[in-house]
Amino acid sequence: MSDVFSEAASWLSDGSHWSGVDGVPHRLVEHVAYTALTVGIAAAIALPLGLWIGHTGRFRGLAVALTGALRALPTLGVLTWMVLWQGVGLTPATVALVVLAVPPLLAGAYSGLESVDRATIDAARAIGMTEWQILIKVEIPLALDLILGGVRSAVLQVVATATIAAYIGLGGLGRYLIDGIAVRDYAQMLSGSIVIVVLALVLDGLFALVQRRTAHP
Amino acid sequence: MRWLSENFPYVRGLLWQHAWLSILPIVIGLAVAVPVGWWASRHRRWRGLILGFGGLVYTLPSLPLLIVLPGLLGTSFLDPINVVVVLSAYAAALLVRTATDAFSSVPEVVIESARAAGYSRWQQVVGVELPLAGPVLLAGLRVASVSTVSLVTVGALIGVSNLGALFTDGFQRGFNTEIVIGVVGVVGLALALDLLWLGLARLAMPWRVRGAA
């Protein structure tokens, strides 16, 4: 056991693994950029939709069924199918990752708004707020913790899944794993794994801090 | 469709492999999470720590975990045990929060009544708290089950055979039908297991599930 971890330690401390296109910093930036792009697109679709569903209460049953069904889809199957259908490139991977990021974002937004006390919303309506003001000034601030919880979950799922996307030729930190599997280079695989795990933990920690900041008693 | 009928024994073998690689972690995860969740619901000081640890485990991406684990356990890289351990950890991490919430939602007054009626400590837990926590546990189990069935496929990337092998094989050969059959198989298995848990829950909790359905 100590053998493989000391091999990984020497892989990670080797300076040649920290520069160039195949270096850790470049792969890390790629990985974070894919994640940001994907979650950004998914948020632009899912958040307005989720807020609308939560505010009006319409299509709630459909949203619950849809998020459940999307979660059952195996990531790897969607990725490989998208590539054979669309060809290799950034687009099929992005589409597949967006599909995966939508359910947690949607669920966070509509369940966040649902958690807001009806009496509070009625009070806001009674003092003459428009529906738009109620959404922006009352519902979103009160639901922010759950909405951010959805974003946190989406980011972590995409960080994990972008790893698998290296299998279909995408860059990012998954390259160390997929390339390592091909040539049975366990030190490289283990080192890449450690970097990804640390990235996930750091991102999760950042979200925990932001959520604590925005939380209200 | 012709490919499926020609390769049916192969696909059926992968399906069975996938089924037991899913059921084992779900059952182990539940068996770990129920007592831990019960404990956390009764000890407020430990609650935050246990739930925090569960959240942390759930944060770890699956493919890297599958690669780190053989180094930690001393198992072979291709051993299906790695998949079972990783997915059991995820299921337990997911279910421990559900179990804690489920046991916390049992009203204190109900437990006190049971005690007053002469129930022993063990009878209280098994005869009163567990049945009342049941419906919430079932809801969590269904979520854990779906995500486990879907995650098993990742094991195919490191060479553990299951329905995910249809994705990697179909991808290498540029054969879409095989991938689609794999996706349908995974979603179908997730649905079948969901029905299995619902059926078992109906047997175990005839009073509640009938009312809910």
Short mmCIF file of C-alpha atoms in Angstrom, two decimals:
data_model
loop_
_atom_site.label_atom_id
_atom_site.label_comp_id
_atom_site.label_asym_id
_atom_site.label_seq_id
_atom_site.Cartn_x
_atom_site.Cartn_y
_atom_site.Cartn_z
CA MET A 1 0.00 0.00 0.00
CA SER A 2 2.69 2.50 0.98
CA ASP A 3 4.48 1.59 -2.25
CA VAL A 4 1.84 2.95 -4.61
CA PHE A 5 1.35 6.10 -2.55
CA SER A 6 5.07 6.89 -2.48
CA GLU A 7 5.11 6.35 -6.27
CA ALA A 8 2.27 8.84 -6.56
CA ALA A 9 4.12 11.26 -4.29
CA SER A 10 7.21 11.14 -6.50
CA TRP A 11 5.03 11.54 -9.62
CA LEU A 12 3.43 14.62 -8.09
CA SER A 13 6.75 16.12 -6.97
CA ASP A 14 8.31 15.64 -10.43
CA GLY A 15 8.60 19.12 -11.94
CA SER A 16 8.06 17.85 -15.50
CA HIS A 17 4.46 16.98 -14.56
CA TRP A 18 3.76 20.60 -13.68
CA SER A 19 4.45 22.35 -16.99
CA GLY A 20 3.25 22.22 -20.60
CA VAL A 21 -0.03 21.07 -22.15
CA ASP A 22 -0.04 17.81 -20.20
CA GLY A 23 1.01 19.47 -16.92
CA VAL A 24 -1.25 19.57 -13.87
CA PRO A 25 -1.87 23.38 -13.95
CA HIS A 26 -3.03 23.30 -17.60
CA ARG A 27 -5.26 20.24 -17.05
CA LEU A 28 -6.65 21.81 -13.88
CA VAL A 29 -7.56 25.03 -15.72
CA GLU A 30 -9.21 22.98 -18.49
CA HIS A 31 -11.19 20.99 -15.94
CA VAL A 32 -12.40 24.09 -14.09
CA ALA A 33 -13.21 25.84 -17.41
CA TYR A 34 -15.39 22.88 -18.59
CA THR A 35 -17.14 22.89 -15.24
CA ALA A 36 -17.79 26.65 -15.33
CA LEU A 37 -19.01 26.55 -18.95
CA THR A 38 -21.35 23.61 -18.30
CA VAL A 39 -22.81 24.82 -15.03
CA GLY A 40 -23.17 28.32 -16.54
CA ILE A 41 -25.24 27.04 -19.47
CA ALA A 42 -27.25 24.68 -17.25
CA ALA A 43 -27.96 27.49 -14.76
CA ALA A 44 -29.13 29.81 -17.55
CA ILE A 45 -31.69 27.14 -18.50
CA ALA A 46 -32.65 25.59 -15.16
CA LEU A 47 -32.68 28.51 -12.72
CA PRO A 48 -35.27 30.74 -14.50
CA LEU A 49 -37.38 27.63 -15.18
CA GLY A 50 -37.11 26.44 -11.57
CA LEU A 51 -37.92 29.91 -10.20
CA TRP A 52 -40.95 30.14 -12.47
CA ILE A 53 -42.17 26.67 -11.41
CA GLY A 54 -41.58 27.51 -7.75
CA HIS A 55 -43.26 30.91 -7.95
CA THR A 56 -46.35 29.85 -9.89
CA GLY A 57 -46.55 26.25 -8.63
CA ARG A 58 -47.26 25.16 -12.21
CA PHE A 59 -45.82 21.98 -13.76
CA ARG A 60 -44.40 20.92 -10.41
CA GLY A 61 -45.30 17.25 -10.89
CA LEU A 62 -43.69 17.29 -14.32
CA ALA A 63 -40.49 18.87 -12.93
CA VAL A 64 -40.24 16.24 -10.18
CA ALA A 65 -40.73 13.39 -12.67
CA LEU A 66 -38.26 14.91 -15.13
CA THR A 67 -35.47 15.42 -12.57
CA GLY A 68 -36.00 11.83 -11.34
CA ALA A 69 -35.85 10.36 -14.85
CA LEU A 70 -32.75 12.39 -15.83
CA ARG A 71 -30.95 11.09 -12.72
CA ALA A 72 -31.46 7.49 -13.82
CA LEU A 73 -29.59 8.09 -17.11
CA PRO A 74 -26.07 6.65 -16.92
CA THR A 75 -23.54 9.42 -17.57
CA LEU A 76 -21.12 7.24 -19.52
CA GLY A 77 -23.90 5.99 -21.81
CA VAL A 78 -25.09 9.52 -22.61
CA LEU A 79 -21.51 10.68 -23.30
CA THR A 80 -20.59 7.85 -25.64
CA TRP A 81 -23.95 8.02 -27.42
CA MET A 82 -23.61 11.81 -27.92
CA VAL A 83 -20.17 11.39 -29.52
CA LEU A 84 -21.27 8.67 -31.93
CA TRP A 85 -24.27 10.78 -32.83
CA GLN A 86 -22.55 14.20 -33.05
CA GLY A 87 -18.89 13.39 -33.62
CA VAL A 88 -15.92 14.12 -31.37
CA GLY A 89 -15.63 17.65 -30.00
CA LEU A 90 -16.55 19.98 -27.20
CA THR A 91 -20.24 20.23 -28.14
CA PRO A 92 -21.38 16.63 -27.41
CA ALA A 93 -19.54 16.56 -24.08
CA THR A 94 -20.99 19.95 -23.11
CA VAL A 95 -24.52 18.86 -24.01
CA ALA A 96 -24.17 15.64 -21.99
CA LEU A 97 -22.76 17.50 -18.98
CA VAL A 98 -25.49 20.17 -19.17
CA VAL A 99 -28.12 17.40 -19.11
CA LEU A 100 -26.52 16.14 -15.89
CA ALA A 101 -26.29 19.57 -14.24
CA VAL A 102 -29.91 20.56 -14.91
CA PRO A 103 -31.73 18.28 -12.35
CA PRO A 104 -29.97 19.52 -9.17
CA LEU A 105 -30.23 23.18 -10.29
CA LEU A 106 -33.92 22.83 -11.14
CA ALA A 107 -34.71 20.99 -7.91
CA GLY A 108 -32.80 23.55 -5.81
CA ALA A 109 -34.69 26.46 -7.38
CA TYR A 110 -38.25 25.13 -7.16
CA SER A 111 -37.89 23.46 -3.76
CA GLY A 112 -36.17 26.63 -2.47
CA LEU A 113 -39.13 28.79 -3.43
CA GLU A 114 -41.54 26.19 -2.04
CA SER A 115 -39.79 26.37 1.32
CA VAL A 116 -40.67 30.08 1.67
CA ASP A 117 -43.52 30.58 4.15
CA ARG A 118 -46.82 31.37 2.35
CA ALA A 119 -47.69 33.93 5.06
CA THR A 120 -44.55 35.93 4.19
CA ILE A 121 -45.50 36.02 0.51
CA ASP A 122 -49.10 36.97 1.31
CA ALA A 123 -47.80 39.77 3.54
CA ALA A 124 -45.58 41.06 0.72
CA ARG A 125 -48.55 40.96 -1.64
CA ALA A 126 -50.71 42.77 0.94
CA ILE A 127 -48.30 45.70 1.23
CA GLY A 128 -48.59 46.15 -2.52
CA MET A 129 -45.49 44.45 -3.96
CA THR A 130 -45.76 43.34 -7.58
CA GLU A 131 -45.21 39.64 -8.42
CA TRP A 132 -41.77 40.56 -9.79
CA GLN A 133 -40.82 42.39 -6.58
CA ILE A 134 -42.04 39.45 -4.49
CA LEU A 135 -39.80 37.11 -6.48
CA ILE A 136 -36.68 39.33 -6.41
CA LYS A 137 -36.97 40.87 -2.95
CA VAL A 138 -38.70 38.17 -0.91
CA GLU A 139 -38.63 34.70 -2.42
CA ILE A 140 -35.10 34.55 -3.88
CA PRO A 141 -33.34 35.94 -0.78
CA LEU A 142 -35.24 33.53 1.49
CA ALA A 143 -34.65 30.58 -0.85
CA LEU A 144 -31.00 31.45 -1.53
CA ASP A 145 -29.59 28.75 0.73
CA LEU A 146 -31.43 25.93 -1.10
CA ILE A 147 -30.76 27.49 -4.54
CA LEU A 148 -27.03 27.62 -3.72
CA GLY A 149 -27.28 24.03 -2.45
CA GLY A 150 -28.49 23.06 -5.94
CA VAL A 151 -25.60 24.93 -7.59
CA ARG A 152 -23.14 23.25 -5.22
CA SER A 153 -24.48 19.83 -6.07
CA ALA A 154 -24.42 20.59 -9.83
CA VAL A 155 -20.81 21.83 -9.70
CA LEU A 156 -19.64 18.74 -7.82
CA GLN A 157 -21.45 16.38 -10.17
CA VAL A 158 -19.94 18.09 -13.21
CA VAL A 159 -16.42 18.09 -11.69
CA ALA A 160 -16.80 14.34 -11.12
CA THR A 161 -18.31 13.68 -14.55
CA ALA A 162 -15.87 15.82 -16.53
CA THR A 163 -13.34 13.22 -15.33
CA ILE A 164 -15.22 10.48 -17.19
CA ALA A 165 -15.49 12.77 -20.24
CA ALA A 166 -11.75 12.31 -20.88
CA TYR A 167 -12.80 8.88 -22.19
CA ILE A 168 -14.45 10.57 -25.19
CA GLY A 169 -11.38 12.70 -25.90
CA LEU A 170 -12.01 15.74 -23.72
CA GLY A 171 -9.05 17.34 -21.90
CA GLY A 172 -9.02 18.08 -18.20
CA LEU A 173 -7.78 16.11 -15.22
CA GLY A 174 -9.53 12.93 -16.37
CA ARG A 175 -6.75 12.53 -18.98
CA TYR A 176 -4.35 11.23 -16.29
CA LEU A 177 -6.86 8.54 -15.37
CA ILE A 178 -7.95 7.47 -18.85
CA ASP A 179 -4.42 7.60 -20.32
CA GLY A 180 -3.06 5.85 -17.23
CA ILE A 181 -5.59 3.01 -17.55
CA ALA A 182 -4.56 2.46 -21.18
CA VAL A 183 -0.87 1.97 -20.32
CA ARG A 184 -1.37 0.62 -16.75
CA ASP A 185 0.55 3.55 -15.25
CA TYR A 186 -0.81 3.29 -11.72
CA ALA A 187 1.30 6.15 -10.29
CA GLN A 188 -0.09 8.58 -12.88
CA MET A 189 -3.68 7.40 -12.32
CA LEU A 190 -3.37 7.66 -8.57
CA SER A 191 -1.78 11.13 -8.78
CA GLY A 192 -4.52 12.37 -11.13
CA SER A 193 -7.14 10.91 -8.79
CA ILE A 194 -5.66 12.70 -5.80
CA VAL A 195 -5.66 16.06 -7.67
CA ILE A 196 -9.34 15.58 -8.65
CA VAL A 197 -10.39 14.59 -5.13
CA VAL A 198 -8.60 17.65 -3.70
CA LEU A 199 -10.28 19.89 -6.33
CA ALA A 200 -13.72 18.50 -5.38
CA LEU A 201 -13.06 19.00 -1.66
CA VAL A 202 -11.79 22.57 -2.19
CA LEU A 203 -14.82 23.54 -4.33
CA ASP A 204 -17.19 21.96 -1.78
CA GLY A 205 -15.44 23.87 1.02
CA LEU A 206 -15.79 27.16 -0.89
CA PHE A 207 -19.52 26.56 -1.35
CA ALA A 208 -19.88 25.72 2.34
CA LEU A 209 -18.28 29.10 3.17
CA VAL A 210 -20.52 31.01 0.73
CA GLN A 211 -23.63 29.25 2.06
CA ARG A 212 -22.66 30.07 5.62
CA ARG A 213 -22.21 33.74 4.62
CA THR A 214 -25.62 33.99 2.98
CA ALA A 215 -27.45 31.94 5.61
CA HIS A 216 -29.74 33.89 7.88
CA PRO A 217 -30.91 32.79 11.33
CA MET B 1 -32.51 -5.62 -32.43
CA ARG B 2 -30.79 -8.37 -34.41
CA TRP B 3 -27.57 -7.58 -32.53
CA LEU B 4 -29.43 -8.04 -29.25
CA SER B 5 -30.88 -11.42 -30.16
CA GLU B 6 -27.50 -12.62 -31.44
CA ASN B 7 -25.68 -11.46 -28.31
CA PHE B 8 -28.43 -12.13 -25.80
CA PRO B 9 -26.43 -14.44 -23.46
CA TYR B 10 -23.65 -11.82 -23.30
CA VAL B 11 -26.05 -8.98 -22.45
CA ARG B 12 -27.90 -11.16 -19.92
CA GLY B 13 -24.60 -11.94 -18.20
CA LEU B 14 -23.73 -8.24 -17.99
CA LEU B 15 -27.23 -7.51 -16.64
CA TRP B 16 -26.86 -10.06 -13.82
CA GLN B 17 -23.40 -8.72 -12.98
CA HIS B 18 -24.83 -5.20 -12.95
CA ALA B 19 -27.75 -6.27 -10.75
CA TRP B 20 -25.62 -7.75 -8.01
CA LEU B 21 -23.08 -4.91 -8.21
CA SER B 22 -26.06 -2.59 -7.54
CA ILE B 23 -28.06 -4.57 -4.96
CA LEU B 24 -25.10 -5.40 -2.73
CA PRO B 25 -24.02 -1.74 -2.18
CA ILE B 26 -27.63 -0.59 -1.68
CA VAL B 27 -28.26 -3.23 1.00
CA ILE B 28 -24.88 -2.67 2.69
CA GLY B 29 -25.38 1.11 2.59
CA LEU B 30 -28.81 0.78 4.20
CA ALA B 31 -27.53 -1.66 6.84
CA VAL B 32 -24.80 0.83 7.81
CA ALA B 33 -26.91 3.99 7.59
CA VAL B 34 -29.90 2.89 9.72
CA PRO B 35 -28.05 2.27 13.00
CA VAL B 36 -25.68 5.23 12.45
CA GLY B 37 -28.61 7.52 11.59
CA TRP B 38 -30.54 6.31 14.64
CA TRP B 39 -27.51 7.02 16.83
CA ALA B 40 -27.04 10.50 15.29
CA SER B 41 -30.70 11.38 15.84
CA ARG B 42 -30.36 10.55 19.56
CA HIS B 43 -26.99 12.27 20.15
CA ARG B 44 -27.12 15.91 19.08
CA ARG B 45 -23.41 16.45 19.60
CA TRP B 46 -22.47 13.72 17.12
CA ARG B 47 -25.12 14.61 14.60
CA GLY B 48 -23.21 17.45 12.90
CA LEU B 49 -20.01 15.44 12.73
CA ILE B 50 -21.67 12.32 11.27
CA LEU B 51 -23.71 14.28 8.70
CA GLY B 52 -20.63 16.32 7.78
CA PHE B 53 -18.60 13.18 7.20
CA GLY B 54 -21.39 11.71 5.05
CA GLY B 55 -21.46 14.88 2.95
CA LEU B 56 -17.69 14.73 2.54
CA VAL B 57 -17.74 11.12 1.29
CA TYR B 58 -20.49 11.99 -1.17
CA THR B 59 -18.33 14.82 -2.56
CA LEU B 60 -15.59 12.46 -3.78
CA PRO B 61 -15.82 11.69 -7.55
CA SER B 62 -16.38 8.01 -8.31
CA LEU B 63 -13.77 7.19 -10.97
CA PRO B 64 -10.82 8.60 -8.96
CA LEU B 65 -12.14 6.78 -5.90
CA LEU B 66 -12.20 3.49 -7.82
CA ILE B 67 -8.54 4.04 -8.66
CA VAL B 68 -7.40 5.13 -5.18
CA LEU B 69 -9.15 2.28 -3.40
CA PRO B 70 -7.02 -0.69 -4.58
CA GLY B 71 -3.99 1.18 -3.22
CA LEU B 72 -5.70 1.58 0.14
CA LEU B 73 -7.29 -1.89 0.39
CA GLY B 74 -4.54 -3.86 -1.28
CA THR B 75 -7.14 -5.35 -3.64
CA SER B 76 -6.48 -6.05 -7.30
CA PHE B 77 -7.21 -3.16 -9.66
CA LEU B 78 -9.88 -5.15 -11.54
CA ASP B 79 -11.54 -6.60 -8.46
CA PRO B 80 -15.34 -5.93 -8.45
CA ILE B 81 -14.98 -5.57 -4.65
CA ASN B 82 -13.64 -2.02 -5.29
CA VAL B 83 -16.91 -1.10 -7.02
CA VAL B 84 -18.95 -2.60 -4.18
CA VAL B 85 -16.96 -0.73 -1.51
CA VAL B 86 -17.11 2.65 -3.29
CA LEU B 87 -20.83 2.40 -4.05
CA SER B 88 -21.63 1.13 -0.54
CA ALA B 89 -19.84 4.19 0.85
CA TYR B 90 -21.91 6.49 -1.42
CA ALA B 91 -25.17 4.74 -0.52
CA ALA B 92 -24.36 4.88 3.20
CA ALA B 93 -23.34 8.57 2.94
CA LEU B 94 -26.59 9.43 1.16
CA LEU B 95 -28.80 7.31 3.45
CA VAL B 96 -27.28 8.37 6.76
CA ARG B 97 -28.78 11.85 6.34
CA THR B 98 -32.17 10.36 5.42
CA ALA B 99 -32.04 7.95 8.38
CA THR B 100 -31.10 10.74 10.80
CA ASP B 101 -33.98 12.90 9.55
CA ALA B 102 -36.35 9.92 9.62
CA PHE B 103 -35.59 8.98 13.23
CA SER B 104 -35.54 12.65 14.31
CA SER B 105 -39.07 13.08 12.94
CA VAL B 106 -40.50 10.45 15.33
CA PRO B 107 -42.26 12.50 18.03
CA GLU B 108 -40.70 12.20 21.47
CA VAL B 109 -44.14 11.70 23.03
CA VAL B 110 -44.70 8.52 20.98
CA ILE B 111 -41.45 7.02 22.25
CA GLU B 112 -42.37 7.97 25.83
CA SER B 113 -45.78 6.32 25.43
CA ALA B 114 -44.10 3.12 24.27
CA ARG B 115 -41.81 3.24 27.28
CA ALA B 116 -44.81 3.83 29.56
CA ALA B 117 -46.59 0.86 27.97
CA GLY B 118 -43.68 -1.31 29.12
CA TYR B 119 -41.69 -1.65 25.87
CA SER B 120 -38.04 -2.51 26.38
CA ARG B 121 -35.39 -0.26 24.76
CA TRP B 122 -35.00 -2.75 21.89
CA GLN B 123 -38.77 -3.07 21.40
CA GLN B 124 -39.07 0.72 21.25
CA VAL B 125 -36.55 0.96 18.43
CA VAL B 126 -37.72 -2.02 16.38
CA GLY B 127 -41.44 -1.90 17.14
CA VAL B 128 -42.08 1.85 17.26
CA GLU B 129 -39.29 4.07 15.91
CA LEU B 130 -38.29 1.98 12.89
CA PRO B 131 -41.84 1.57 11.50
CA LEU B 132 -42.51 5.30 11.96
CA ALA B 133 -39.23 6.18 10.23
CA GLY B 134 -39.97 3.65 7.47
CA PRO B 135 -41.68 5.84 4.84
CA VAL B 136 -38.90 8.48 4.93
CA LEU B 137 -36.26 5.72 4.78
CA LEU B 138 -38.02 4.26 1.75
CA ALA B 139 -37.93 7.62 -0.06
CA GLY B 140 -34.17 7.89 0.57
CA LEU B 141 -33.60 4.28 -0.45
CA ARG B 142 -35.26 4.89 -3.81
CA VAL B 143 -32.95 7.85 -4.57
CA ALA B 144 -29.85 5.90 -3.47
CA SER B 145 -30.94 2.93 -5.58
CA VAL B 146 -31.34 4.91 -8.82
CA SER B 147 -27.99 6.66 -8.46
CA THR B 148 -26.20 3.41 -7.56
CA VAL B 149 -27.50 1.56 -10.63
CA SER B 150 -26.36 4.47 -12.81
CA LEU B 151 -22.92 4.75 -11.14
CA VAL B 152 -22.06 1.05 -11.55
CA THR B 153 -21.45 1.78 -15.26
CA VAL B 154 -18.36 3.86 -14.38
CA GLY B 155 -16.71 0.59 -13.29
CA ALA B 156 -16.61 -0.42 -16.97
CA LEU B 157 -13.92 2.24 -17.58
CA ILE B 158 -11.47 0.33 -15.39
CA GLY B 159 -12.56 -3.02 -16.83
CA VAL B 160 -15.12 -4.32 -14.32
CA SER B 161 -17.81 -6.00 -16.38
CA ASN B 162 -21.41 -4.74 -16.18
CA LEU B 163 -23.88 -3.07 -18.55
CA GLY B 164 -21.43 -0.15 -18.82
CA ALA B 165 -19.24 -2.46 -20.94
CA LEU B 166 -21.83 -1.97 -23.70
CA PHE B 167 -20.95 1.76 -23.66
CA THR B 168 -17.18 1.30 -23.90
CA ASP B 169 -17.47 -1.55 -26.42
CA GLY B 170 -20.08 0.29 -28.52
CA PHE B 171 -17.96 3.45 -28.42
CA GLN B 172 -14.78 1.68 -29.57
CA ARG B 173 -16.61 -0.05 -32.41
CA GLY B 174 -18.65 3.05 -33.32
CA PHE B 175 -21.82 0.99 -32.81
CA ASN B 176 -24.64 3.13 -31.43
CA THR B 177 -27.21 0.34 -31.05
CA GLU B 178 -25.10 -1.31 -28.38
CA ILE B 179 -24.93 1.94 -26.37
CA VAL B 180 -28.67 2.48 -26.64
CA ILE B 181 -29.31 -1.10 -25.47
CA GLY B 182 -27.00 -0.39 -22.52
CA VAL B 183 -28.85 2.82 -21.59
CA VAL B 184 -32.23 1.06 -21.83
CA GLY B 185 -30.86 -1.83 -19.74
CA VAL B 186 -29.57 0.49 -17.00
CA VAL B 187 -32.78 2.55 -16.83
CA GLY B 188 -34.84 -0.67 -16.90
CA LEU B 189 -32.81 -2.20 -14.08
CA ALA B 190 -33.18 1.03 -12.03
CA LEU B 191 -36.95 0.84 -12.55
CA ALA B 192 -37.11 -2.88 -11.67
CA LEU B 193 -35.17 -2.36 -8.43
CA ASP B 194 -37.39 0.61 -7.57
CA LEU B 195 -40.44 -1.64 -7.93
CA LEU B 196 -38.69 -4.30 -5.82
CA TRP B 197 -38.10 -1.85 -2.93
CA LEU B 198 -41.69 -0.59 -3.21
CA GLY B 199 -42.98 -4.18 -3.10
CA LEU B 200 -40.84 -5.10 -0.09
CA ALA B 201 -41.90 -1.89 1.67
CA ARG B 202 -45.55 -2.75 1.04
CA LEU B 203 -44.99 -6.12 2.71
CA ALA B 204 -43.14 -4.57 5.64
CA MET B 205 -45.38 -1.52 6.09
CA PRO B 206 -48.85 -2.50 4.82
CA TRP B 207 -50.50 0.34 6.75
CA ARG B 208 -48.57 3.25 5.26
CA VAL B 209 -47.72 2.46 1.66
CA ARG B 210 -51.30 1.56 0.76
CA GLY B 211 -52.44 4.94 2.09
CA ALA B 212 -49.71 6.80 0.23
CA ALA B 213 -50.34 5.12 -3.12
#
